XYZ file of C-alpha atoms in Angstrom:
371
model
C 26.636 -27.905 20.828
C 29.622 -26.619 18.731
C 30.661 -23.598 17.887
C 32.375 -22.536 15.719
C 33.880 -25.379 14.011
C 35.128 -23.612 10.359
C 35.633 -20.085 9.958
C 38.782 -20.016 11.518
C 40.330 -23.143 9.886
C 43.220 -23.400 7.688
C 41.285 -24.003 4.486
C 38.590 -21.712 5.066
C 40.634 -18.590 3.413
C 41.277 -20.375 0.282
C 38.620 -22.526 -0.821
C 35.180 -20.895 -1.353
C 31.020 -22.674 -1.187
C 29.093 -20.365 -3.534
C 26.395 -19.986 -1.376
C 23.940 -19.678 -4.648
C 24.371 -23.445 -5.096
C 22.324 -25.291 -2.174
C 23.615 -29.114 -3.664
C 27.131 -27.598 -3.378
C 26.937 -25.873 0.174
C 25.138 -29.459 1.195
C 27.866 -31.376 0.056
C 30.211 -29.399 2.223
C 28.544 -29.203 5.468
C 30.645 -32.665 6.461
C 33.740 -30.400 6.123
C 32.494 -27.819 7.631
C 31.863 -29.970 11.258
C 34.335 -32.872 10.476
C 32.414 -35.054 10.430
C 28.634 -36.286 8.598
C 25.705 -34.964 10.668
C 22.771 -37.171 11.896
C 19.642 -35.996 13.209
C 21.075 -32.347 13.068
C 20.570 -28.914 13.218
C 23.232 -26.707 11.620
C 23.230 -23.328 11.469
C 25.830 -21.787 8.896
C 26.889 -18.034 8.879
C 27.620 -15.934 5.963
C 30.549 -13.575 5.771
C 31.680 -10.987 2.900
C 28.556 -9.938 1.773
C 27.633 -13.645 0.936
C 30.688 -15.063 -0.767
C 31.937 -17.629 1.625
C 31.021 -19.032 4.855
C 31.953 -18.523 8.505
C 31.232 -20.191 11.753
C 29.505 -23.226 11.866
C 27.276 -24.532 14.646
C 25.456 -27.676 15.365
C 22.888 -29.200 18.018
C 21.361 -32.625 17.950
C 17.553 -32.225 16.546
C 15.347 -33.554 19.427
C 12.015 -33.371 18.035
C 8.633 -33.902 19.337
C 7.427 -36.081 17.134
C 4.032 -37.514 18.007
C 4.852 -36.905 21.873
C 2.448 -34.242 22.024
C 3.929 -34.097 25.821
C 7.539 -33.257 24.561
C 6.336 -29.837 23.352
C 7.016 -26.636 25.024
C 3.470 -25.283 24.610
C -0.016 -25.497 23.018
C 1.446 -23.088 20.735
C 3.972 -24.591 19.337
C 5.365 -27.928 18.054
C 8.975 -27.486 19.545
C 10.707 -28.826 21.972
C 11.856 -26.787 24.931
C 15.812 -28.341 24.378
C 15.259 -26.464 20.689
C 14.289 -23.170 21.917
C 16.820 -22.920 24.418
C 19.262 -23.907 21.502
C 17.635 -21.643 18.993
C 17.550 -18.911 21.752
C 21.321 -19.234 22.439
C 22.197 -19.478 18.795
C 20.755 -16.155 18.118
C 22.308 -14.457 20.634
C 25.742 -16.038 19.756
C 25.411 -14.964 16.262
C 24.587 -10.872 17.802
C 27.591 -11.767 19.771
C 29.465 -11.663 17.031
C 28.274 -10.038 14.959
C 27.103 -12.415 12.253
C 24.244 -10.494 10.340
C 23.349 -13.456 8.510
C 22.886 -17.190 9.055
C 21.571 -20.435 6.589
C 19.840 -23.359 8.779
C 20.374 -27.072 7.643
C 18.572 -29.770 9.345
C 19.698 -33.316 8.060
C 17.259 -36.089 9.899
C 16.875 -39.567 8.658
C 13.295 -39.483 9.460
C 12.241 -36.531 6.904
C 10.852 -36.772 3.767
C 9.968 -34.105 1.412
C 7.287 -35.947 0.243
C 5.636 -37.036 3.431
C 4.016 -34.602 5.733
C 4.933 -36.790 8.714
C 4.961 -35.511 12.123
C 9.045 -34.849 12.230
C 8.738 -32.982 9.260
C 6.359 -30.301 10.775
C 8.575 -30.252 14.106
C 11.166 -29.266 11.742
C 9.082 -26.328 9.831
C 8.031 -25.277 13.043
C 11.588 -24.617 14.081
C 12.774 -22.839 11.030
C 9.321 -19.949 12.315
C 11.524 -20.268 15.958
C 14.437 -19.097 13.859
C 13.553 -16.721 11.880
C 11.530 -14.924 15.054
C 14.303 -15.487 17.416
C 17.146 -14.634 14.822
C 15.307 -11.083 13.998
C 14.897 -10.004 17.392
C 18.804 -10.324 17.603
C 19.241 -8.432 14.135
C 20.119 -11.940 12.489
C 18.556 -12.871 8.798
C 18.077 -16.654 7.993
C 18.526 -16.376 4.343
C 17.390 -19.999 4.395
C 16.409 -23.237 5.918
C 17.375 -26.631 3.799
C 16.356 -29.822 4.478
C 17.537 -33.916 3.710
C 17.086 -37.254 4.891
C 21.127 -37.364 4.887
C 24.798 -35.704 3.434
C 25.264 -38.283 0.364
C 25.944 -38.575 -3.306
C 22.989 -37.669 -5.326
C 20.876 -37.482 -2.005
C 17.672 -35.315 -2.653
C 17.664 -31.550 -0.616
C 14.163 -29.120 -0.261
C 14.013 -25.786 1.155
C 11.586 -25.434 3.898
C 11.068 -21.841 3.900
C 10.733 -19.023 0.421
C 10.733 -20.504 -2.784
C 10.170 -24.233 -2.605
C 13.558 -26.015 -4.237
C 14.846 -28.936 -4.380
C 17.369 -30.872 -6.015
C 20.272 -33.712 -5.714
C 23.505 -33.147 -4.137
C 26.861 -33.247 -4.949
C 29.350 -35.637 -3.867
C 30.785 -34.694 -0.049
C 33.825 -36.396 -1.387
C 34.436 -34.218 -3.829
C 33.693 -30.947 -2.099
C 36.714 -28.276 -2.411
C 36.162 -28.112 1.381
C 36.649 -31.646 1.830
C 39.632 -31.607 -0.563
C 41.224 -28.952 1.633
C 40.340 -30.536 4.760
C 41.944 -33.667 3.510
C 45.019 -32.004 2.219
C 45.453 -30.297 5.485
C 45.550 -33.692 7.132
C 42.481 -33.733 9.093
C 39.454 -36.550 7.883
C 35.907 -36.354 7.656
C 34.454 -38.803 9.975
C 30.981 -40.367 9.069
C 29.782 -39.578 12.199
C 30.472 -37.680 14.851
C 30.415 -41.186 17.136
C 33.242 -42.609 14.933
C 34.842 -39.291 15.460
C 34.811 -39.842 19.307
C 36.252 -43.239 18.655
C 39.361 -42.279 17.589
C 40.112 -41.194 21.449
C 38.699 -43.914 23.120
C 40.468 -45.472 25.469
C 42.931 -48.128 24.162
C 43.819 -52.121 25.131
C 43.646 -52.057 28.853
C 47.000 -54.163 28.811
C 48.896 -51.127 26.742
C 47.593 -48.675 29.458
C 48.456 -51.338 32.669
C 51.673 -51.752 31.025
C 52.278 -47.544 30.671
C 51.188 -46.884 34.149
C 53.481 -49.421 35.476
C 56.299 -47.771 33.473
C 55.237 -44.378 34.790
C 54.877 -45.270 38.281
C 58.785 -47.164 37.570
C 59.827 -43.407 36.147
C 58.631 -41.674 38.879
C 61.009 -43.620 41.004
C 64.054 -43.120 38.933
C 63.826 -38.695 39.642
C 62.521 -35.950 37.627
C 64.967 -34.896 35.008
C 65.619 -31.014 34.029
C 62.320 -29.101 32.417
C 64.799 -28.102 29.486
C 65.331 -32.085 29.549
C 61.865 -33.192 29.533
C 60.867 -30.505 27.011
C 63.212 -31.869 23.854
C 62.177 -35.073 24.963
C 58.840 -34.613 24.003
C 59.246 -32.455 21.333
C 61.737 -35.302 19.834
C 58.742 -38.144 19.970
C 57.104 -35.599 18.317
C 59.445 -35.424 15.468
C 59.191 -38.841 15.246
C 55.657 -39.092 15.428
C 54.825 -39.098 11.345
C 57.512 -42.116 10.899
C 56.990 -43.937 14.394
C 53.077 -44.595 14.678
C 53.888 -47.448 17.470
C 55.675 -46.454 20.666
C 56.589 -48.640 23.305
C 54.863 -48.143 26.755
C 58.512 -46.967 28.185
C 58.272 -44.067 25.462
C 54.913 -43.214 26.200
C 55.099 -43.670 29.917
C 58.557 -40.488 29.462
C 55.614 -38.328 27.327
C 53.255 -38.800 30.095
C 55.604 -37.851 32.821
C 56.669 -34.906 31.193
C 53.360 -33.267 30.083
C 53.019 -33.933 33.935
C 54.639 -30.208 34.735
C 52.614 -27.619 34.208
C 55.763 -25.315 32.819
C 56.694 -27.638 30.037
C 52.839 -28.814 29.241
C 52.127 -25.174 28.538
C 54.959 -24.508 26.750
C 53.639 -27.616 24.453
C 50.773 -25.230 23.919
C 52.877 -23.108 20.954
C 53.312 -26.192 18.745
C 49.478 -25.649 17.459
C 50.841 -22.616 16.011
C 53.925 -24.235 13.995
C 53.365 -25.749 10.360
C 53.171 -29.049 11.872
C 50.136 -28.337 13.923
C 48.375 -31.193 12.845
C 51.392 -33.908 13.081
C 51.428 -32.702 16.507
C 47.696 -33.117 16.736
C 47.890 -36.391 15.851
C 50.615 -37.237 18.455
C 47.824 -36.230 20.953
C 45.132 -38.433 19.303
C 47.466 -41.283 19.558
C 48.864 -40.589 23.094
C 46.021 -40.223 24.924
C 44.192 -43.514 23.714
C 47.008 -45.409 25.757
C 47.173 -43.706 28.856
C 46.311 -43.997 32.432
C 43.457 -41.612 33.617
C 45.414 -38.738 35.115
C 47.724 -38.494 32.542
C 44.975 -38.852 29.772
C 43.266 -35.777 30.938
C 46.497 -34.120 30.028
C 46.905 -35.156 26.580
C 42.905 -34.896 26.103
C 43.510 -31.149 27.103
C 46.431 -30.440 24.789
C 44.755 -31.962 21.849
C 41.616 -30.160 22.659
C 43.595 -26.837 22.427
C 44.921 -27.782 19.159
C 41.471 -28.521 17.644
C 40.212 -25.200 19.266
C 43.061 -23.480 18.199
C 42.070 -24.311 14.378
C 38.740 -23.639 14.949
C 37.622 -27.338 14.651
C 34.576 -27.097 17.413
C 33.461 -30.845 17.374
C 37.109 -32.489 18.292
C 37.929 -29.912 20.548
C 34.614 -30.674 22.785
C 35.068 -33.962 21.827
C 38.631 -33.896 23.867
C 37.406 -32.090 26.174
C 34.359 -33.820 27.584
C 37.483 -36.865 27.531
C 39.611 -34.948 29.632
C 36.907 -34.312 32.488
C 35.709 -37.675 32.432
C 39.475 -38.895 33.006
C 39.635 -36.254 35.186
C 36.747 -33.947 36.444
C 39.038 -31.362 38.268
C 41.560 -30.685 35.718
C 41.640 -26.941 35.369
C 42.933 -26.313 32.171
C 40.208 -28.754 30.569
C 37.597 -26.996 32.566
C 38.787 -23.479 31.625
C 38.487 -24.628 27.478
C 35.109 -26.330 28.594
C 33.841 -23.100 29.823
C 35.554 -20.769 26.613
C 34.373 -23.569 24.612
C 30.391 -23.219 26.011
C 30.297 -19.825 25.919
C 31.174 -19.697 22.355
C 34.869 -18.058 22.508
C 36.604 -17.609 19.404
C 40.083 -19.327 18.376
C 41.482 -16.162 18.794
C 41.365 -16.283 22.203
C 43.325 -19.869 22.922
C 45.632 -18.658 20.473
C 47.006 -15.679 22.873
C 47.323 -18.516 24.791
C 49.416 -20.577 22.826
C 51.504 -17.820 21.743
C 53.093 -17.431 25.681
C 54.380 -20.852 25.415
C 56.861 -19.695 23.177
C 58.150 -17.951 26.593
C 57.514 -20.715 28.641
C 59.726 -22.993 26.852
C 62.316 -20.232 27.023
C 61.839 -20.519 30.975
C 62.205 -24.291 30.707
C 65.840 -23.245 28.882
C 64.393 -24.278 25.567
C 63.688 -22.405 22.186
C 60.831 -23.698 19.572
C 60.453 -23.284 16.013
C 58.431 -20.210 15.613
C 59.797 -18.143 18.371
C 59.336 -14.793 17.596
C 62.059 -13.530 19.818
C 64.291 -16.264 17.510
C 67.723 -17.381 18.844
C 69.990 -15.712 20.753
């Protein structure tokens, strides 16, 4: 599950979805996750009386299907997985106060003009939502349905006035535009967005943990030291795409104390957020396992801090399978689950400003400026 993944982006303020046009607000759901749904469920609040969006949460569809066994009663075709989802959704949505949602379900295996057994499974969750959304106060305005996000891909409504129509191009969305311009992608799938941390060539990351074990040796240099050192790769970053293990092997130390890792944490505040984002993406490919939970965990803060849900889980779930006990992944695990806003991690990031003044270093951005 991910939540949210849009209201609190970048973009989100100045591009708008009128919400009147279902082929439009189709075509944007991609940018809205970050990536193309498949065999989803997306639930999309409204905000401002119905001019733009806000947050945006997904679940894998796990329908019954002909598996009369896989439902949750006689009395009804759903899944138990979907009414714990649905049941959680809607009391996510009270949480915060979201007084109206839109549901899109996107499932290869619908078709508007078959009355197949995955197409009542789906009608029979959009009744769920409506009755579990209303006991919570929540309207679902309404419930859209296609095969898949695509050019001129047909759309039907599965509940109120039956519509349907063709969408527009996910390319050309303003939300994808801005997404793009902000320097983040739209993945095709949310597998090919998990494949842009996997693990890298096994003989980059022997090669890094022999130059990290070989640092380790040598002494710890000053925090204030291993700070700029960092924060100069990280200059380099948009110009230097290919570090050698040695460099790598001096990030991975470094990130290694707690003092100067969380100081790291205010750079998802700066303008260059998302070069620093990147840094993460590529650092953490190449690393040994400890040291990959690390850089996991700092570039799942930076996705959470910009309110991009599905890389920030997508980091995380990395970090604790690199390392299961690392506390700061299992502390944005648990804000993550239990549907915690940006906001939050953002008070975070904001005292690393003073932990890289502890470390004798000051950042771009400091509020307390130079002395």
């Amino acid at each position: 599950m991910y939540i949210p993944t849009n209201s609190y982006g970048n973009f989100d303020s100045r591009h708008r979805v009128r919400l009147g046009d279902a082929s439009e607000l189709m075509a944007a759901v991609p940018a809205l996750l970050g990536f193309h749904p498949h065999r989803s469920m997306v639930l999309i609040a409204v905000k401002d009386d119905g001019a733009s969006v806000g947050p945006t949460m997904r679940h894998d569809l796990v329908l019954a299907g002909e598996r009369i066994d896989r439902r949750a009663g006689s009395g009804t075709r759903a899944t138990p997985e979907m009414l714990d989802v649905i049941g959680y959704l809607a009391g996510y949505c009270a949480s915060e106060n979201i007084p109206v949602v839109m549901a899109v379900f996107v499932d290869d295996r619908l078709d508007r003009a078959v009355r197949s057994p995955h197409l009542l499974d789906v009608e029979a969750l959009v009744r769920e939502l409506v009755t579990s959304l209303a006991t919570f106060g929540v309207q679902l305005s309404c419930a859209l349905a296609a095969s898949e996000i695509a050019d001129a891909a047909g759309w039907w409504s599965l509940c109120g006035p039956q519509l349907h129509g063709l969408m527009s191009d996910p390319a050309s969305s303003p939300l994808t535009v801005a997404r793009v311009l902000d320097g983040y992608s739209v993945r095709r799938s949310r597998t090919e967005l998990a494949e842009t941390i996997a693990p890298g060539p096994e003989n980059t990351v022997r090669a890094v943990a022999a130059e990290i074990a070989r640092g380790g040796r040598a002494g710890r240099r000053s925090r204030a030291d291993e700070l700029r050192s960092v924060l100069s790769y990280v200059a380099r970053a948009p110009y230097d795409t290919e570090l050698e293990p040695v460099d790598i092997a001096r990030v991975a130390v470094s990130i290694g104390d707690v003092q100067v890792r969380d100081a790291l944490l205010a750079l998802t505040l700066g303008d260059d957020a998302g070069f620093v984002e990147e840094f993460w993406v590529m650092i953490c490919r190449v690393l040994p396992e400890r040291e990959r939970a690390i850089a996991a965990t700092l570039l799942a803060f930076s996705a959470y801090v910009r309110g991009d849900g599905p890389m920030a889980r997508i980091a995380i779930d990395a970090a604790l399978e690199a390392d299961e006990t690392y506390s700061l992944a299992r502390l944005l695990d648990r804000s993550l689950s239990a549907g915690a806003g940006p906001e939050l991690v953002r008070e975070v990031a904001e005292s690393g400003f003073a932990c890289a003044r502890e470390c004798g270093v000051r950042l771009p951005g400091d509020p307390f400026g130079r002395r």
